[in-house]
Short mmCIF file of C-alpha atoms in Angstrom, two decimals:
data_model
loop_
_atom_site.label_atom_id
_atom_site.label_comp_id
_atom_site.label_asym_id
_atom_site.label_seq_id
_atom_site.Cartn_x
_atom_site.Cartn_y
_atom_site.Cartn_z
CA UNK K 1 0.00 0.00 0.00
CA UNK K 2 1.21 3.83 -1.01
CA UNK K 3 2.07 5.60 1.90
CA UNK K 4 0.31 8.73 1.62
CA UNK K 5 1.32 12.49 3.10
CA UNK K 6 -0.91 13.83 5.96
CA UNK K 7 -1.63 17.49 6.69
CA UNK K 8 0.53 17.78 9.08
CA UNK K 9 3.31 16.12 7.06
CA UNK K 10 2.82 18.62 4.05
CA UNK K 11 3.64 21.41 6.82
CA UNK K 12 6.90 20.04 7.24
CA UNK K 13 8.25 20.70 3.80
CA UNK K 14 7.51 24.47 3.60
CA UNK K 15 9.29 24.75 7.05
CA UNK K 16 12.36 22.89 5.64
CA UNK K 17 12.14 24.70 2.08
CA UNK K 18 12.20 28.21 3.43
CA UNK K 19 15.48 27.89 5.17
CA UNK K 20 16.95 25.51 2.96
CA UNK K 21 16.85 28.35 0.33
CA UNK K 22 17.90 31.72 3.16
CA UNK K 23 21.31 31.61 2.21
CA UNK K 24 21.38 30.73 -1.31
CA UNK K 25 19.73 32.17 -4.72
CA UNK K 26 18.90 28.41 -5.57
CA UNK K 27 15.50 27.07 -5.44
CA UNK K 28 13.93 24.29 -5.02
CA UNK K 29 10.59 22.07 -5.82
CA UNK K 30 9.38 19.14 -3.98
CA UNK K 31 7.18 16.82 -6.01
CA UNK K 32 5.40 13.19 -4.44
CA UNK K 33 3.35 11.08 -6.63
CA UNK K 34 2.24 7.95 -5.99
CA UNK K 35 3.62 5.73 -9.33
CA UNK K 36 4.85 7.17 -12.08
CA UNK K 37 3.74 5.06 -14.65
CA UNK K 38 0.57 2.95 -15.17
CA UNK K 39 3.50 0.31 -16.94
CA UNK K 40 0.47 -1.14 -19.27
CA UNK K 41 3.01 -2.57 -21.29
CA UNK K 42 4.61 -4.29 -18.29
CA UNK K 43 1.21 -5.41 -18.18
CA UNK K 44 0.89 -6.69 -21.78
CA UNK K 45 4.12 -8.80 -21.39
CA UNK K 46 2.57 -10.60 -18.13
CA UNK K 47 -0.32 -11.54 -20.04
CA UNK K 48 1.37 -12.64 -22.84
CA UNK K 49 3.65 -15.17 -20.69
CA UNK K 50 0.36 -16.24 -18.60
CA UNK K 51 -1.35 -16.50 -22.27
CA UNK K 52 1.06 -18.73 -23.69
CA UNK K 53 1.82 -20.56 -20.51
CA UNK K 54 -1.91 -22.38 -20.98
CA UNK K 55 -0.65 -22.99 -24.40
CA UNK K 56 2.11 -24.82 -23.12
CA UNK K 57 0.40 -26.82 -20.48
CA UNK K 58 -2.24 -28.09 -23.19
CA UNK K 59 0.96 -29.20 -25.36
CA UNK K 60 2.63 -31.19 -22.30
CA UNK K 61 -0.71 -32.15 -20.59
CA UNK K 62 -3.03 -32.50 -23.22
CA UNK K 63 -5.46 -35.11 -21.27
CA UNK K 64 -6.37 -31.80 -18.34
CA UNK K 65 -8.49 -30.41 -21.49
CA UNK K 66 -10.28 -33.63 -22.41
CA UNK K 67 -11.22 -33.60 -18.45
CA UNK K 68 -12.40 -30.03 -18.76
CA UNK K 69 -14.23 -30.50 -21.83
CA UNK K 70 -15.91 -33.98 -20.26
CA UNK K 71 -17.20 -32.15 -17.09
CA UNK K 72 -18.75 -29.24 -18.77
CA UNK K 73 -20.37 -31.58 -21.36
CA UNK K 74 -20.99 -34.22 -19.05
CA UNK K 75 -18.75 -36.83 -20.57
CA UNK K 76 -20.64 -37.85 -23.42
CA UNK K 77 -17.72 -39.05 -25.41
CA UNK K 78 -14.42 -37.42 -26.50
CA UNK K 79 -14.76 -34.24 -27.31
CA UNK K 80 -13.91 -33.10 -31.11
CA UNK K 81 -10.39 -31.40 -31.89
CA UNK K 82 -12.22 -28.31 -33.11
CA UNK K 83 -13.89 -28.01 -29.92
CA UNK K 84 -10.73 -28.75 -27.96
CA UNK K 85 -8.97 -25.82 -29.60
CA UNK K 86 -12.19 -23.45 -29.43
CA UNK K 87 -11.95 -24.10 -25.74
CA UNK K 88 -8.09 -23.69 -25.35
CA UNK K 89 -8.51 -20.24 -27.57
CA UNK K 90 -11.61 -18.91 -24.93
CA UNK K 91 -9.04 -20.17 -21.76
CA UNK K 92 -6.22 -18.07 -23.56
CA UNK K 93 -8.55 -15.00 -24.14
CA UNK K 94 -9.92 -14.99 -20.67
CA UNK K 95 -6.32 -15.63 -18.95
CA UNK K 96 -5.13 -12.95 -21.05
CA UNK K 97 -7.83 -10.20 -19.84
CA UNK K 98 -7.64 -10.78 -16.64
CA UNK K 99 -4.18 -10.13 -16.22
CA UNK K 100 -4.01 -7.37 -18.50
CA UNK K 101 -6.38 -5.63 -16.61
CA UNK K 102 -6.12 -7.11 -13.26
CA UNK K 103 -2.74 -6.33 -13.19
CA UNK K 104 -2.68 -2.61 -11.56
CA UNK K 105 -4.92 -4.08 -9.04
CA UNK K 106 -2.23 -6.53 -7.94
CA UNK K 107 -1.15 -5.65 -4.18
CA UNK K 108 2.54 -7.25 -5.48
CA UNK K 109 2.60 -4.75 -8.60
CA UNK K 110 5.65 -3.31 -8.12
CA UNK K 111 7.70 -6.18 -7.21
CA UNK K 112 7.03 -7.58 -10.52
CA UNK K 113 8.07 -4.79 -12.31
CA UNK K 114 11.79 -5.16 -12.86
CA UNK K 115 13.94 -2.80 -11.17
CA UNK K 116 15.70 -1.19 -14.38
CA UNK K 117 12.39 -0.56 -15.51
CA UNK K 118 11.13 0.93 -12.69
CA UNK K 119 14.14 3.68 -12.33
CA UNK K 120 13.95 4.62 -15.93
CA UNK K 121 10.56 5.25 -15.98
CA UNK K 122 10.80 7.59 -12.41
CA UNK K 123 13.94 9.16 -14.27
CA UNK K 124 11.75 9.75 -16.98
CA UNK K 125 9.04 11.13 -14.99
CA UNK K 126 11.32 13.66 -13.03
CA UNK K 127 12.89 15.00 -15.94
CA UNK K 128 8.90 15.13 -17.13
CA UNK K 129 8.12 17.27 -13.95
CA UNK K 130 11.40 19.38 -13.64
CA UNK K 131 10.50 20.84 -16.95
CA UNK K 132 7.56 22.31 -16.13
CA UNK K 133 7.93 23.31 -12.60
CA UNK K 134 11.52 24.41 -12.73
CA UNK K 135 13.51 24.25 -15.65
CA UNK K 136 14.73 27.51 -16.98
CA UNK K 137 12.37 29.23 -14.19
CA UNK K 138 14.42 31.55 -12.39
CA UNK K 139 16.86 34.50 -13.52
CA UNK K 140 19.95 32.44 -12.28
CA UNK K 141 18.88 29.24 -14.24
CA UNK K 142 19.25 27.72 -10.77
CA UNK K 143 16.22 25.75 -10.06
CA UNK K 144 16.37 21.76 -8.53
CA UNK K 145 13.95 19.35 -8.16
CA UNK K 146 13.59 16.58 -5.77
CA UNK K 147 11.22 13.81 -7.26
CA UNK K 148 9.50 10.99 -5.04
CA UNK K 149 7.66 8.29 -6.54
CA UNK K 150 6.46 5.96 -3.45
CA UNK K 151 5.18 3.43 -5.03
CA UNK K 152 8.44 2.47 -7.09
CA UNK K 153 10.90 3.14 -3.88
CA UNK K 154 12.76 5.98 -6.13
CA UNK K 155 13.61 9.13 -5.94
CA UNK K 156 15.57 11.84 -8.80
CA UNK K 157 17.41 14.96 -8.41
CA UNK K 158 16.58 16.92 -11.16
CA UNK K 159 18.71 20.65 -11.57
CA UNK K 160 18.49 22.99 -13.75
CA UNK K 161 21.60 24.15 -16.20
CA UNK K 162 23.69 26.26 -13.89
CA UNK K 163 23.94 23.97 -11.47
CA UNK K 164 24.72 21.16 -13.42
CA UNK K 165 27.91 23.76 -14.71
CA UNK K 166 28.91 23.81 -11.17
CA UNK K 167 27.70 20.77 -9.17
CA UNK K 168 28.84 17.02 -9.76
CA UNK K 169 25.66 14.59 -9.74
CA UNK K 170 27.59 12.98 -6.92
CA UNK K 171 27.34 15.63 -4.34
CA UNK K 172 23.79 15.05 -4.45
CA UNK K 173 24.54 11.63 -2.76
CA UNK K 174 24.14 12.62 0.78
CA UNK K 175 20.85 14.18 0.24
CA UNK K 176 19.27 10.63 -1.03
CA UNK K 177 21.06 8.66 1.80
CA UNK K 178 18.62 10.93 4.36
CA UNK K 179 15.85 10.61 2.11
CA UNK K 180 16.51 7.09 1.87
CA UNK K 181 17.13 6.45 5.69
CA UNK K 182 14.10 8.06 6.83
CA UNK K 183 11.56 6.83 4.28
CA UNK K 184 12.74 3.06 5.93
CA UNK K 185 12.20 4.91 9.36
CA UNK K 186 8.22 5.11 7.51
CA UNK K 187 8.93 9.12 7.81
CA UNK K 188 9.14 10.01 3.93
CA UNK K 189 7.66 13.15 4.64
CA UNK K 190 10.56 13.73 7.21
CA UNK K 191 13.36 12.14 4.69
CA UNK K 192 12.06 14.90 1.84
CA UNK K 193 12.53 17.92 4.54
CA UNK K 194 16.02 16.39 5.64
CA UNK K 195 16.86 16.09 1.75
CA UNK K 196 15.96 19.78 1.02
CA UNK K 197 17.85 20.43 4.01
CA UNK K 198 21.12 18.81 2.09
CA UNK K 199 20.14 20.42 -0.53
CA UNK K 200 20.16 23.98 0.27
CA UNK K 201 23.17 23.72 1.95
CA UNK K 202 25.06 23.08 -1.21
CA UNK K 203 23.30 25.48 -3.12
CA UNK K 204 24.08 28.22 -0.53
CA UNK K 205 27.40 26.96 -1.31
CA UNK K 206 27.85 27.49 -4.78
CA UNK K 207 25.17 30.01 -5.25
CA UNK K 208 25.29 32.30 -1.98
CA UNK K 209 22.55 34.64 -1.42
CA UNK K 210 22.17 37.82 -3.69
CA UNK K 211 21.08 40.72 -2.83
CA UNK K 212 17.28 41.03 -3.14
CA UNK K 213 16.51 37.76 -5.05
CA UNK K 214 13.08 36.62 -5.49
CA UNK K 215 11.51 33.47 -4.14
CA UNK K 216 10.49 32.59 -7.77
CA UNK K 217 9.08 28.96 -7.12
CA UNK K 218 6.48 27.26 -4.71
CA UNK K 219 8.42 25.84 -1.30
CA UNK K 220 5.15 23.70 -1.17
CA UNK K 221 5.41 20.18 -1.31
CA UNK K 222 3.06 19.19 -4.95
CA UNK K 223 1.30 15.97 -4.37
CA UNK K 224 0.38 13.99 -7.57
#
């Protein structure tokens, strides 16, 4: 089950936010979402494998269908090929359904989603989201996102052009490790304030505080 953000944990990211940015001209957006893909062709692969699966047990236990066949008919005689492989065709198309569309209701979802898949598609989410909340936003070009998708157990650091000039993706590092650590504490809402936390302090270290600069983006956490 997604954990979802109370009230009083969406308070807690404004309070971080605000200081996180005092000393630097840096800003930066907090953005939650639940998953952040439906992965219907994830979906479409699983059916396919469960599809052909009933294919293959028909091939290696051909007698299971005669039994089927004889209990819905009542066992008057052997059933006919044609109706054998009408039967195995409705079992395929029904198998096929259910898990194509049953599948996002799956409590186990995400675990059958391989990994890889899973952090390209949050990557490709973040990027998604920095570009319209941040990207080329502010005078300095210095806008950052910080992306959490619960569902997937990922999270992306997404900055904008001058910071990328000035800041190796690796410094970043210690921001996810207390993102990271808290979230397993069941506190993601107190693992995104510690992040921003990290955060600002290397932005106020790269880009100090200017002399009357804006606060040009929302410090509110954006739930999706």
């Amino acid at each position: 089950m997604v954990r979802r953000f109370r009230q009083a944990d969406n308070a807690r990211l404004p309070a971080a936010g605000r200081p996180a940015e005092r000393d630097t001209d840096g800003e930066i957006v907090t953005i939650v979402a639940d998953w952040s893909d439906h992965y219907h062709d994830v979906s479409l692969y699983y059916a396919g494998a469960v599809m052909l699966a009933a294919l293959g047990l028909f091939a290696a236990f051909p007698g299971w269908l005669d039994g089927l066949l004889a209990a819905l008919t009542g066992g008057w005689g052997e059933a006919e090929r044609h109706l054998q492989l009408a039967t195995l065709v409705v079992i395929q198309a029904i198998l096929f359904l259910a898990m194509r569309f049953g599948f996002e209701a799956l409590p186990i979802r995400g675990v059958l989603i391989p990994p890889a898949v899973r952090g390209r598609r949050v990557r490709r989410r973040a990027v998604q989201y920095f570009k319209t909340s941040a990207e080329k936003r502010t005078l300095g070009r210095v806008g950052i996102l910080l992306y959490l998708s619960l569902a997937e157990h990922r999270a992306e650091i997404v900055a904008d052009e001058a910071i990328v000039g000035k800041v190796d993706d690796g410094v970043w590092g210690e921001a996810m490790v207390a993102l990271v650590d808290r979230i397993r504490d069941g506190d993601p809402a107190g693992g995104m304030a510690a992040a921003v936390t990290r955060i600002g302090a290397v932005l106020a270290e790269h880009f100090p505080k200017s002399v009357d600069n804006p606060n040009e983006l929302p410090d509110r956490l954006i739930e999706l």
